[in-house]
Tab-separated table of C-alpha atoms and ligand atoms in Angstrom:
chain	number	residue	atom	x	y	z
A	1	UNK	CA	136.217	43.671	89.785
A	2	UNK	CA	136.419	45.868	93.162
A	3	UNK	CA	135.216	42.723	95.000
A	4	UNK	CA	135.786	39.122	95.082
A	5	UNK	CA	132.063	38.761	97.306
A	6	UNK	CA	129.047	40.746	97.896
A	7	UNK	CA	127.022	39.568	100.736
A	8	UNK	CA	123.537	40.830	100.524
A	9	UNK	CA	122.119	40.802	104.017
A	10	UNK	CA	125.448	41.029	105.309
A	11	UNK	CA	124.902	42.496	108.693
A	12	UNK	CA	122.713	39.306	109.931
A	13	UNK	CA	123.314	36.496	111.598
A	14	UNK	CA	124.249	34.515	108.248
A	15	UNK	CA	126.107	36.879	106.386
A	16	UNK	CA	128.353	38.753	108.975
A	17	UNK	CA	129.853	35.195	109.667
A	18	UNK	CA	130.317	34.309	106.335
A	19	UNK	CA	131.722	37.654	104.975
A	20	UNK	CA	134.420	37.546	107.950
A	21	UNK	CA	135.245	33.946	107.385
A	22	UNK	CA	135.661	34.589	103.787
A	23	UNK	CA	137.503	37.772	104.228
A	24	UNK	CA	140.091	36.418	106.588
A	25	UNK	CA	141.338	33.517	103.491
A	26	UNK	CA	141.910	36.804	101.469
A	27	UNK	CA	138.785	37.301	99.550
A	28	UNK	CA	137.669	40.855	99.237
A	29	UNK	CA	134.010	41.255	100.437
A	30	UNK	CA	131.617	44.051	100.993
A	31	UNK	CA	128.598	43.449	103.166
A	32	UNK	CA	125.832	44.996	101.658
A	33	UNK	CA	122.841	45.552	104.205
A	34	UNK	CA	119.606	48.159	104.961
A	35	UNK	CA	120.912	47.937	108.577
A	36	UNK	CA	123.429	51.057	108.289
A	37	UNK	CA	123.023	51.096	112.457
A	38	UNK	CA	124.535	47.071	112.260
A	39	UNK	CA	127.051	47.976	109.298
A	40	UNK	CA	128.670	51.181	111.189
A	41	UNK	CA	128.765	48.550	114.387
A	42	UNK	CA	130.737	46.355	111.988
A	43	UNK	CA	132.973	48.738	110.674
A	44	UNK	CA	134.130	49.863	113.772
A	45	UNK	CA	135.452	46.298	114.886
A	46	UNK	CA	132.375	45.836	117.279
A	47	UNK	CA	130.619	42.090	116.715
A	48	UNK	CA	126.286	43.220	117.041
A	49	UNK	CA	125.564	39.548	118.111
A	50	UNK	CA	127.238	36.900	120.615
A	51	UNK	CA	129.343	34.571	117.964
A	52	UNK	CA	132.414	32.910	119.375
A	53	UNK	CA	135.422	34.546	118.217
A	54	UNK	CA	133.937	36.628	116.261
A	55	UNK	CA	135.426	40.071	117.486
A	56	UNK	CA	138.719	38.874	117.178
A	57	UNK	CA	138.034	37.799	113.204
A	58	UNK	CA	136.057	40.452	112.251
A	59	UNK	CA	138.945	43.363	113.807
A	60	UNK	CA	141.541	40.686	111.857
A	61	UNK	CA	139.402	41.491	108.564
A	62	UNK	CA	139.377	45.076	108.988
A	63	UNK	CA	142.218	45.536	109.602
A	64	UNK	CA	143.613	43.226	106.514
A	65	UNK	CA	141.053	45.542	104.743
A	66	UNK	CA	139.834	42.535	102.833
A	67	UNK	CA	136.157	43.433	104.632
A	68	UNK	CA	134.364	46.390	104.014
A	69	UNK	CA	130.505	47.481	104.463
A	70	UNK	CA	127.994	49.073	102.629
A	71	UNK	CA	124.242	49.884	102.311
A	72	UNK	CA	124.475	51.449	98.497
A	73	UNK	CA	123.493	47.972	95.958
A	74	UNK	CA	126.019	49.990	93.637
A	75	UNK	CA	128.549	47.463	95.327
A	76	UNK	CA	126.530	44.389	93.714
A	77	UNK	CA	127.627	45.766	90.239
A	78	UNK	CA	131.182	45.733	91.371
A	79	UNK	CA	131.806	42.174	92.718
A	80	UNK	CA	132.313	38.910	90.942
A	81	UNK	CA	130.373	36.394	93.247
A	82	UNK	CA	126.808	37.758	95.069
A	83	UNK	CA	125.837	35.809	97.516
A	84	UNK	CA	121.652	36.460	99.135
A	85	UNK	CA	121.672	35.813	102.669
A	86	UNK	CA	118.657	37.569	103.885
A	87	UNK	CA	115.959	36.147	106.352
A	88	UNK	CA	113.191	33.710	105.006
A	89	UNK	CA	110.561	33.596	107.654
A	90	UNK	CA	107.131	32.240	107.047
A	91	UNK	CA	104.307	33.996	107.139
A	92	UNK	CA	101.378	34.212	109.923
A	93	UNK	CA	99.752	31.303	108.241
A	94	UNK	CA	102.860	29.017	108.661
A	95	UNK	CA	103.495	29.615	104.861
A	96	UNK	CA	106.915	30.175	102.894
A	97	UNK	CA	107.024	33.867	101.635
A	98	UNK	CA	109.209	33.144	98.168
A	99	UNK	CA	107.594	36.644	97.120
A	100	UNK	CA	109.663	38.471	99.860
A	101	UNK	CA	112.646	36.888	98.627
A	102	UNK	CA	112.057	37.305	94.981
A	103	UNK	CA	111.063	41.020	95.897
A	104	UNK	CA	114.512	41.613	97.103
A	105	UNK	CA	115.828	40.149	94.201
A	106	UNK	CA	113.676	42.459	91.358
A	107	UNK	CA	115.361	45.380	93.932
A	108	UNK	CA	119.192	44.784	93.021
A	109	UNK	CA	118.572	43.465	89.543
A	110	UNK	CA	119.250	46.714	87.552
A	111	UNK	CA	123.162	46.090	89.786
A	112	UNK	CA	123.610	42.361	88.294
A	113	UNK	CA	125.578	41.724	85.573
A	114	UNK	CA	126.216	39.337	83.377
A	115	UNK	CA	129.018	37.158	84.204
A	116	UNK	CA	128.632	36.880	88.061
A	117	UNK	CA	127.946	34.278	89.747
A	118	UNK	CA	124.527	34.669	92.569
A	119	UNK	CA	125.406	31.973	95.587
A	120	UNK	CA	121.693	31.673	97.606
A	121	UNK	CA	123.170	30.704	100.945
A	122	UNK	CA	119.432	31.757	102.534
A	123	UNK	CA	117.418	28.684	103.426
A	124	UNK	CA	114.552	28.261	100.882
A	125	UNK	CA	111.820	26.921	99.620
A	126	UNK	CA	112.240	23.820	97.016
A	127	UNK	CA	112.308	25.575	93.480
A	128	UNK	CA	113.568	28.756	94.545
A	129	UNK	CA	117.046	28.043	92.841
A	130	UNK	CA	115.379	27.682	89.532
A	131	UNK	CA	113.244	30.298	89.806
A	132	UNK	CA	115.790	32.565	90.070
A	133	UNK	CA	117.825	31.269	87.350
A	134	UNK	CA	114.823	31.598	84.720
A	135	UNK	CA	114.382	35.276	86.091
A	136	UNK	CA	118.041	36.286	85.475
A	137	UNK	CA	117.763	34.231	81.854
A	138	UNK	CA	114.746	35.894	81.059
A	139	UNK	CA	116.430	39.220	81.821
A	140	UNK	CA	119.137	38.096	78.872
A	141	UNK	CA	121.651	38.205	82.244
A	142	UNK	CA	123.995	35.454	82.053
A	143	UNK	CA	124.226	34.685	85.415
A	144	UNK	CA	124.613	31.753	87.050
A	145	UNK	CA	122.951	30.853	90.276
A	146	UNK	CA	123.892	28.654	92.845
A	147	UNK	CA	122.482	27.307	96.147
A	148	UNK	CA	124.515	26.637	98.658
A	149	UNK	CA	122.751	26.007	101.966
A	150	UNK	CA	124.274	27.220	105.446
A	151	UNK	CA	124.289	24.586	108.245
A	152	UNK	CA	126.128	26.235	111.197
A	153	UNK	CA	124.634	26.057	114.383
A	154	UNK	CA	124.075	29.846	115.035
A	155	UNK	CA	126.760	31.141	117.466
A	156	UNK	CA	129.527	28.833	116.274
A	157	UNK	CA	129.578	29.421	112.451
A	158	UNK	CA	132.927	30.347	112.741
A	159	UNK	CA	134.421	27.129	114.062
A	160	UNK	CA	131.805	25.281	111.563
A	161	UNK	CA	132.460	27.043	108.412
A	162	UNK	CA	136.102	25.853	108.051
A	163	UNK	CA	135.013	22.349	109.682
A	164	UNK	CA	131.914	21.259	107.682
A	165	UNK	CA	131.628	19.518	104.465
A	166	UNK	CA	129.952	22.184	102.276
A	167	UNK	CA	126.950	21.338	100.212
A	168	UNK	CA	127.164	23.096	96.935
A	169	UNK	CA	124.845	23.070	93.836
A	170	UNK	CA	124.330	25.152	90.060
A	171	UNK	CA	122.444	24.791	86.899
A	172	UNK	CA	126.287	24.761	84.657
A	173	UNK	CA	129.638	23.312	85.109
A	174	UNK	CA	130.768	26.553	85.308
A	175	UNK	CA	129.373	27.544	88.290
A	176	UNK	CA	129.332	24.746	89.911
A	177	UNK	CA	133.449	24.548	89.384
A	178	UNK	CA	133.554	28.162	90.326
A	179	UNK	CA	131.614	27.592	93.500
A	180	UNK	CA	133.784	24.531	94.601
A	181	UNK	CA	136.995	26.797	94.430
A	182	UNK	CA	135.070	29.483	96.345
A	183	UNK	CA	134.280	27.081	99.300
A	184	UNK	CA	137.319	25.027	99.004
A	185	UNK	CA	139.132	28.102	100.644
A	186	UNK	CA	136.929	27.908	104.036
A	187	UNK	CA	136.956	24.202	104.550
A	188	UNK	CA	139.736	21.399	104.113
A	189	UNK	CA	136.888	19.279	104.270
A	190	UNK	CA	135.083	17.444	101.228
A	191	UNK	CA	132.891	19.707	99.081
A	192	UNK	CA	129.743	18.004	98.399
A	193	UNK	CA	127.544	18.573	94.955
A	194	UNK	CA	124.358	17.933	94.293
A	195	UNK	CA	121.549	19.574	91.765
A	196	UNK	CA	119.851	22.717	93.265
A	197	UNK	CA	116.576	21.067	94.709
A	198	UNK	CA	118.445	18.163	96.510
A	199	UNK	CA	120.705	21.021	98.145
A	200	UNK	CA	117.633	23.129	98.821
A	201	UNK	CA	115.833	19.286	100.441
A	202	UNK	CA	118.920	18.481	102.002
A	203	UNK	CA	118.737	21.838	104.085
A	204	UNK	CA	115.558	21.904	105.139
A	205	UNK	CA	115.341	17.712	105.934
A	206	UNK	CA	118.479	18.603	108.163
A	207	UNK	CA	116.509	20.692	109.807
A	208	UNK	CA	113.265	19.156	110.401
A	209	UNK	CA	115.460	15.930	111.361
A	210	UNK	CA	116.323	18.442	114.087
A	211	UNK	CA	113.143	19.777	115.270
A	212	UNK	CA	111.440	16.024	115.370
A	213	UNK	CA	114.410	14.549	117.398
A	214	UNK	CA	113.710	17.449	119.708
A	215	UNK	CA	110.522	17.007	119.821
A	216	UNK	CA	110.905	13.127	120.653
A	217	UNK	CA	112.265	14.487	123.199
A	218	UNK	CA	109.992	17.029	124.663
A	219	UNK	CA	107.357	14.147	124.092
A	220	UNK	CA	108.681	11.346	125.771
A	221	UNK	CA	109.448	13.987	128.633
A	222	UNK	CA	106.168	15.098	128.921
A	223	UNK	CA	104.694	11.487	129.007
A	224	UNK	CA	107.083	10.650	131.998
A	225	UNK	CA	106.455	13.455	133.808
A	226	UNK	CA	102.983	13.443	133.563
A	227	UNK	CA	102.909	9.989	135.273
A	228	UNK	CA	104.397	11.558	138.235
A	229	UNK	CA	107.746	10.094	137.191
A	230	UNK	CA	111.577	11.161	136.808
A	231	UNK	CA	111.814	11.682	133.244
A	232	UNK	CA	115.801	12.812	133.744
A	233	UNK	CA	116.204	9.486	135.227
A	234	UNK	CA	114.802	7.753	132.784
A	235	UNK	CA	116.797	9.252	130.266
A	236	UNK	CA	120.393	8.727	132.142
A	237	UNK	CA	119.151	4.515	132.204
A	238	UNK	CA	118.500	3.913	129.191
A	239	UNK	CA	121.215	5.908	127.268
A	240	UNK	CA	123.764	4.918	129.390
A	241	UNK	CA	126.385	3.071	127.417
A	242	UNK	CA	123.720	2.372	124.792
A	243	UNK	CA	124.432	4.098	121.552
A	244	UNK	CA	121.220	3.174	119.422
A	245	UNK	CA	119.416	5.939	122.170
A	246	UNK	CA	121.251	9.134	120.243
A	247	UNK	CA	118.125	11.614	121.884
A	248	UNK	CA	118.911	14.691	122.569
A	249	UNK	CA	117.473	16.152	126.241
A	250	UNK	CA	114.469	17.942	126.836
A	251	UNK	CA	113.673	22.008	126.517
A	252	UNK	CA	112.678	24.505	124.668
A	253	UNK	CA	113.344	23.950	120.749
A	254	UNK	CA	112.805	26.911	119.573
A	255	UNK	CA	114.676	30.154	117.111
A	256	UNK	CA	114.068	31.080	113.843
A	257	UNK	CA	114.684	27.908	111.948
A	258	UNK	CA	113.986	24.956	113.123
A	259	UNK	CA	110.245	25.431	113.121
A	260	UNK	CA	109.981	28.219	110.030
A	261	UNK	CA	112.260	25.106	107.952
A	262	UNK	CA	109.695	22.122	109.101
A	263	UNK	CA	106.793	24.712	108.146
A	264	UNK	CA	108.625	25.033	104.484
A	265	UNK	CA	109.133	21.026	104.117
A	266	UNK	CA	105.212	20.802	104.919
A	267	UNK	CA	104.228	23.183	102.412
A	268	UNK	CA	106.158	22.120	99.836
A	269	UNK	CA	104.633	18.260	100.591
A	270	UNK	CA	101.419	20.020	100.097
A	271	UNK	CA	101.173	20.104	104.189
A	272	UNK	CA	101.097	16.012	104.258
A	273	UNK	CA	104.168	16.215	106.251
A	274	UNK	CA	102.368	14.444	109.286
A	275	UNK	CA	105.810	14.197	111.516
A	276	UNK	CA	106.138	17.637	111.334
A	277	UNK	CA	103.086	19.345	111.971
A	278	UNK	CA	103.005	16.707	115.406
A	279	UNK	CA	106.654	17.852	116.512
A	280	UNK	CA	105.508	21.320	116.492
A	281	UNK	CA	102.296	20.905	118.222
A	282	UNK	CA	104.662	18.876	121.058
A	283	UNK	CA	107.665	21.347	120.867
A	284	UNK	CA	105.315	24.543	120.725
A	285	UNK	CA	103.466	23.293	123.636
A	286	UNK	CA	106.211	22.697	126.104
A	287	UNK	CA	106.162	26.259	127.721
A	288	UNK	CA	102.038	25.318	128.563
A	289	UNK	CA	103.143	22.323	129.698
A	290	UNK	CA	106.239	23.818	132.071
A	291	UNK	CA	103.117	25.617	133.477
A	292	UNK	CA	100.825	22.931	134.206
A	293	UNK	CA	103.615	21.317	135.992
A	294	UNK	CA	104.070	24.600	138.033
A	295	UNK	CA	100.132	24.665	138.656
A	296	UNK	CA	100.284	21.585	140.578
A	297	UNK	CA	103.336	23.134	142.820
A	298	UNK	CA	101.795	26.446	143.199
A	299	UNK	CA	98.297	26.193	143.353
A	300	UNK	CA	96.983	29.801	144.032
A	301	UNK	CA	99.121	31.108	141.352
A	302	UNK	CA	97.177	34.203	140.534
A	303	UNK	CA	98.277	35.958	143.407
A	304	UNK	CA	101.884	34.578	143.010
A	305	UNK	CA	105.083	36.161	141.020
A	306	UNK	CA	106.528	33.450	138.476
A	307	UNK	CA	110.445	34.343	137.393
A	308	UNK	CA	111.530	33.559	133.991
A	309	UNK	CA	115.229	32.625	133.581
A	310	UNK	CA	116.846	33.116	130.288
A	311	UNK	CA	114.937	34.862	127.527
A	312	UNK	CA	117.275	33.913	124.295
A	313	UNK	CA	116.004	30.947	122.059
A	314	UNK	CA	118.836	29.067	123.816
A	315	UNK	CA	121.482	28.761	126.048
A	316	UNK	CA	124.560	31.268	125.613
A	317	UNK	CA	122.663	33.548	123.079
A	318	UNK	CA	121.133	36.750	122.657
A	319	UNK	CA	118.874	36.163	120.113
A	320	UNK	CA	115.182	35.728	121.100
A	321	UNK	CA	113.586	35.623	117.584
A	322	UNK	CA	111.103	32.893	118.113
A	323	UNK	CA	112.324	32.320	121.612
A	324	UNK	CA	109.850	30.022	123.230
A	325	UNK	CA	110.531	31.524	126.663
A	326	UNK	CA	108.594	35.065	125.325
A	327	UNK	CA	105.727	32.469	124.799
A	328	UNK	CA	105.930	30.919	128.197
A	329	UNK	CA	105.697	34.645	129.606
A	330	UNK	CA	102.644	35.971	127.847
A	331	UNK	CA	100.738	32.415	128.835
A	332	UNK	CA	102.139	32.848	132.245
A	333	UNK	CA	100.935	36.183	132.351
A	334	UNK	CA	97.479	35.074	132.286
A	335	UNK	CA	97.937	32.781	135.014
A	336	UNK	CA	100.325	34.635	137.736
A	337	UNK	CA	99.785	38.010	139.496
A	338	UNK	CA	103.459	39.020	138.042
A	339	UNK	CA	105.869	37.679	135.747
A	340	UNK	CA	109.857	38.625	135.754
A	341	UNK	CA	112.184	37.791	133.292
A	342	UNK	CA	115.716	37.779	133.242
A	343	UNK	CA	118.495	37.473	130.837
A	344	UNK	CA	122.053	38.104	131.154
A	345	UNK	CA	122.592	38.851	127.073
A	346	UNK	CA	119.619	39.937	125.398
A	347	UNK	CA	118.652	43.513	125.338
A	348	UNK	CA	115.185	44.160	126.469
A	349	UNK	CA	114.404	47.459	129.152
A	350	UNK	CA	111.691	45.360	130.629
A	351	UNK	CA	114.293	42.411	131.752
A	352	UNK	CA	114.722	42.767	136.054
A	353	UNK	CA	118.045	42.108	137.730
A	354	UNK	CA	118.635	38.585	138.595
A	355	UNK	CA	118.584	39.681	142.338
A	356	UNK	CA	115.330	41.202	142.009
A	357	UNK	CA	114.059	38.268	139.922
A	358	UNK	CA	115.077	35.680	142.972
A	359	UNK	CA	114.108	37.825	145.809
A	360	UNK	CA	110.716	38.882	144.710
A	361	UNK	CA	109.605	35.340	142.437
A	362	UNK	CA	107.422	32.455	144.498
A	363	UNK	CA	108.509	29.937	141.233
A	364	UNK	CA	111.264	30.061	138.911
A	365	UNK	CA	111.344	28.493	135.699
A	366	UNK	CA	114.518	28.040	133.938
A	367	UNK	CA	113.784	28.929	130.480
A	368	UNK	CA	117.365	28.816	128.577
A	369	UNK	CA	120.091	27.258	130.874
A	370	UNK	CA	122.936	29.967	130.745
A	371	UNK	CA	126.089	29.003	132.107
A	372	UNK	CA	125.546	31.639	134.538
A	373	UNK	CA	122.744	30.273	136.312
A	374	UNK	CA	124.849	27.369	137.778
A	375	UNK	CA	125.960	29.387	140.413
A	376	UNK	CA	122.302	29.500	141.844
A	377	UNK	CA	121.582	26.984	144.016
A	378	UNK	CA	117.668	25.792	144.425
A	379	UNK	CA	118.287	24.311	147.689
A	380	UNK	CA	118.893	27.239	149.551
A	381	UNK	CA	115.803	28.667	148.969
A	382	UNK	CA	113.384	26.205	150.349
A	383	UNK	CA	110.761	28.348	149.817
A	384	UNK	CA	110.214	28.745	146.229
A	385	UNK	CA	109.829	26.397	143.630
A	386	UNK	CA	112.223	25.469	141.310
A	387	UNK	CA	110.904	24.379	137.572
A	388	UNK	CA	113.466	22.951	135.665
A	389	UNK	CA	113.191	20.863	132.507
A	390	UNK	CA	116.560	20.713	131.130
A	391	UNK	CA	118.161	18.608	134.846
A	392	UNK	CA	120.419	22.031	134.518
A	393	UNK	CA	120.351	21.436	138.208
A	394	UNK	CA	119.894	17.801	138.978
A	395	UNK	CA	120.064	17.823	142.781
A	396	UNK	CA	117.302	19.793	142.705
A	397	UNK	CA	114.870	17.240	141.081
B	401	NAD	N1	120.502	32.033	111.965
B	401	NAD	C1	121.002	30.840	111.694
B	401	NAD	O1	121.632	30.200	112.519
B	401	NAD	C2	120.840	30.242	110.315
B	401	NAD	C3	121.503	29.039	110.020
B	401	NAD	C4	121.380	28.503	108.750
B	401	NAD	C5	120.598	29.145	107.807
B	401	NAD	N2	119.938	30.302	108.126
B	401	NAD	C6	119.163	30.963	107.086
B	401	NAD	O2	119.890	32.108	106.661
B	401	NAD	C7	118.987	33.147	106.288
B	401	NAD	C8	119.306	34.413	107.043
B	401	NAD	O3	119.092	34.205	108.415
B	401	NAD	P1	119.737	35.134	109.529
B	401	NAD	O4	119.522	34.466	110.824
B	401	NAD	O5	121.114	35.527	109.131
B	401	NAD	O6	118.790	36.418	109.407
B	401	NAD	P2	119.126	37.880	109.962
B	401	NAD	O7	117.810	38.547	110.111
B	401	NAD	O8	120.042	37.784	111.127
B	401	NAD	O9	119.920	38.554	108.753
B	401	NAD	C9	119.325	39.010	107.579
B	401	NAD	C10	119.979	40.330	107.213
B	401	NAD	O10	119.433	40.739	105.960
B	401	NAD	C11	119.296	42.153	105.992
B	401	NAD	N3	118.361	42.546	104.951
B	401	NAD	C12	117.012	42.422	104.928
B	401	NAD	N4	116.526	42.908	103.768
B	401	NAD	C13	117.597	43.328	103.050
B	401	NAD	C14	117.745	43.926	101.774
B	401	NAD	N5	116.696	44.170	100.998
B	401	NAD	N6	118.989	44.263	101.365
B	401	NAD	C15	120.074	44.030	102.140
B	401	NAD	N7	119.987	43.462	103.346
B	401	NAD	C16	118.776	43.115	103.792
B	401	NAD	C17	118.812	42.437	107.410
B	401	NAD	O11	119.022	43.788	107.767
B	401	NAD	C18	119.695	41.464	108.212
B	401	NAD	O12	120.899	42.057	108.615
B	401	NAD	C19	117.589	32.591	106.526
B	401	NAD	O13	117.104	32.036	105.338
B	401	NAD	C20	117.829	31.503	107.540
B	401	NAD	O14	116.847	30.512	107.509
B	401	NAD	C21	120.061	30.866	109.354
């Protein structure tokens, strides 16, 4: 074969990672994607998202010439392992779209062949595994499919790839020992196996554990807060040397997984997933409730300019799919006589300059606490009010 790996959506967020990780332990890949923009990027050694080291390891992979790009499926036909890696959002009603998914896969069919092996690293809806192995068996194809779920933290993948246990998962021995040698070259550390739908539960429970801990959180935050007291406080008491109280801080929990993956687990539970639905009506409401605590600072806020720091999902990113800090402007919109946002990574003309964004704002709201916003300092601008949930600066509450 021309290829060792194929990575369909190779371009993304996912796949790019991946593709470079596995490149640079010798395996030839291709990164097949409808992005050509994002795949020319890639070929000429320039990273399209912020990912720690991952210039330096992509330029190493091009220049081994073990990585290589394309947008023509022919590539599929031409590789030994195929692993799907494109996005799985849920729709408008909060429901999982396995058509979208299986749409892609009817696409590149007529390019499979039997004898690969098709690695799902997308995250997925409970069944998806199988139902993808019956549609290549009912082709006659003797593929075998796999489901391997990605748990990086997005940003880092990486550093996590080679120091994660990696869950694995097939319908055959074969596959299953073919998979194991595949991921045994990222990571020294133990490769897990389990039967397609516990990998495909495993993934999305991580997940949702995720979201509800955040949303603990956000909750317990709120509660504090709204009885006029020092939730950050709080917090530093009772978790001090204490290590039953594991909570993460409060802020925005927000991207385009956490939620979309909680939304998955609740339809496949036939939406009885009670936990869930609450930790998104408390996570989701946190930029309303940033507001409220702004109203009672700024009263005649209609006539007043509210600045919005930080417009990524989270801190030290540039990616604002389902950034909650988009939310917090369009309801603060409704409220203020102007809204500015700022963002030192993301790419969006209507962002101001953070000079502008202090001089002209009567409140600022720290919406994702970039490193770079240490260097402002609340107190010298007595003036304006300072809302800040995450205690990024705790003098200042
Ligand atoms: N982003 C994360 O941190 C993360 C972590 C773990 C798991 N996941 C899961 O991984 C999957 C991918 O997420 P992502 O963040 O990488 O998404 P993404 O949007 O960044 O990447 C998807 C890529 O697929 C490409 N694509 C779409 N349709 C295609 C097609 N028909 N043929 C070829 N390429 C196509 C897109 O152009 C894009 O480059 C999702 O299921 C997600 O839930 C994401």
């Amino acid at each position: 074969m021309k290829y060792d790996l194929c990575i369909i959506g190779g371009a993304g967020h996912v796949g790019l990672p991946l593709g470079v990780a596995f490149a640079n332990v010798g395996q030839k890949t291709v990164l097949l994607d409808t992005n050509v923009e994002v795949l020319n990027m890639i070929s000429s050694g320039s990273f399209p998202f912020m990912e720690r080291g991952g210039e330096a390891a992509l330029k190493k992979a091009l220049k081994a010439k073990t990585l290589l790009t394309s947008p023509d499926p022919e590539v599929i036909g031409q590789s030994d392992v195929v692993v799907m890696v494109i996005g799985t959002p849920v729709d408008e009603h909060l429901a999982p779209n396995l058509h979208g998914l299986m749409k892609v896969v009817e696409s590149y069919s007529a390019y499979v062949r039997t004898g690969q092996t098709v690695i799902l690293r997308s995250t997925v809806f409970p069944g998806t595994s199988e139902r993808l192995q019956r549609y290549f068996d009912k082709k006659g194809l003797k593929v075998g499919v796999s489901f391997c779920p990605e748990r990086i933290v997005e940003g880092k993948a990486l550093e996590e790839l080679s120091s994660l246990p990696q869950i694995i998962s097939g319908f055959d021995p074969k596959t299953v020992k073919k998979v194991t040698t595949l991921f045994s070259r990222l990571t020294k550390r133990k490769i897990v196996v389990m039967e397609p739908i516990e990998a495909e539960l495993a993934k999305l429970f991580s997940n949702a554990w995720r979201y509800l801990t955040f949303a603990v959180a956000n909750e317990f935050f709120v509660i504090a807060t709204e009885h006029g007291l020092d939730y950050h406080k709080i917090y530093a008491g009772m978790t001090e040397d204490y290590p039953r109280m594991n909570l993460p801080r409060p802020g925005f929990a927000a991207g385009p997984c956490l939620l979309k993956d909680t939304m998955q687990l609740a339809a496949f539970h036939s939406s009885n997933f009670f936990l869930g639905h609450a930790a998104m009506s408390v996570n989701e409401k946190l930029p309303a409730v940033v507001l409220r605590q702004l109203e009672k600072k700024l009263p005649d806020m209609h006539d007043k300019t509210i600045g919005i720091l930080g417009m990524a999902f989270k801190a030290e990113s540039d990616d604002i799919r389902e950034s909650l800090s988009y939310k917090l402007k369009k309801i603060a919109m409704t409220k203020a006589g102007a809204v500015l946002c700022h963002d030192f990574y993301v790419d969006d003309s209507r962002l101001v300059s953070l000079k502008k964004l202090i001089k002209e704002s009567d409140a600022i709201i720290l919406a994702a606490p970039h490193k770079g916003y240490s260097k402002i300092d609340p107190k010298k601008y007595p003036k304006k009010v300072f809302i800040d949930i995450w205690n990024f600066w705790p003098k200042n509450n």
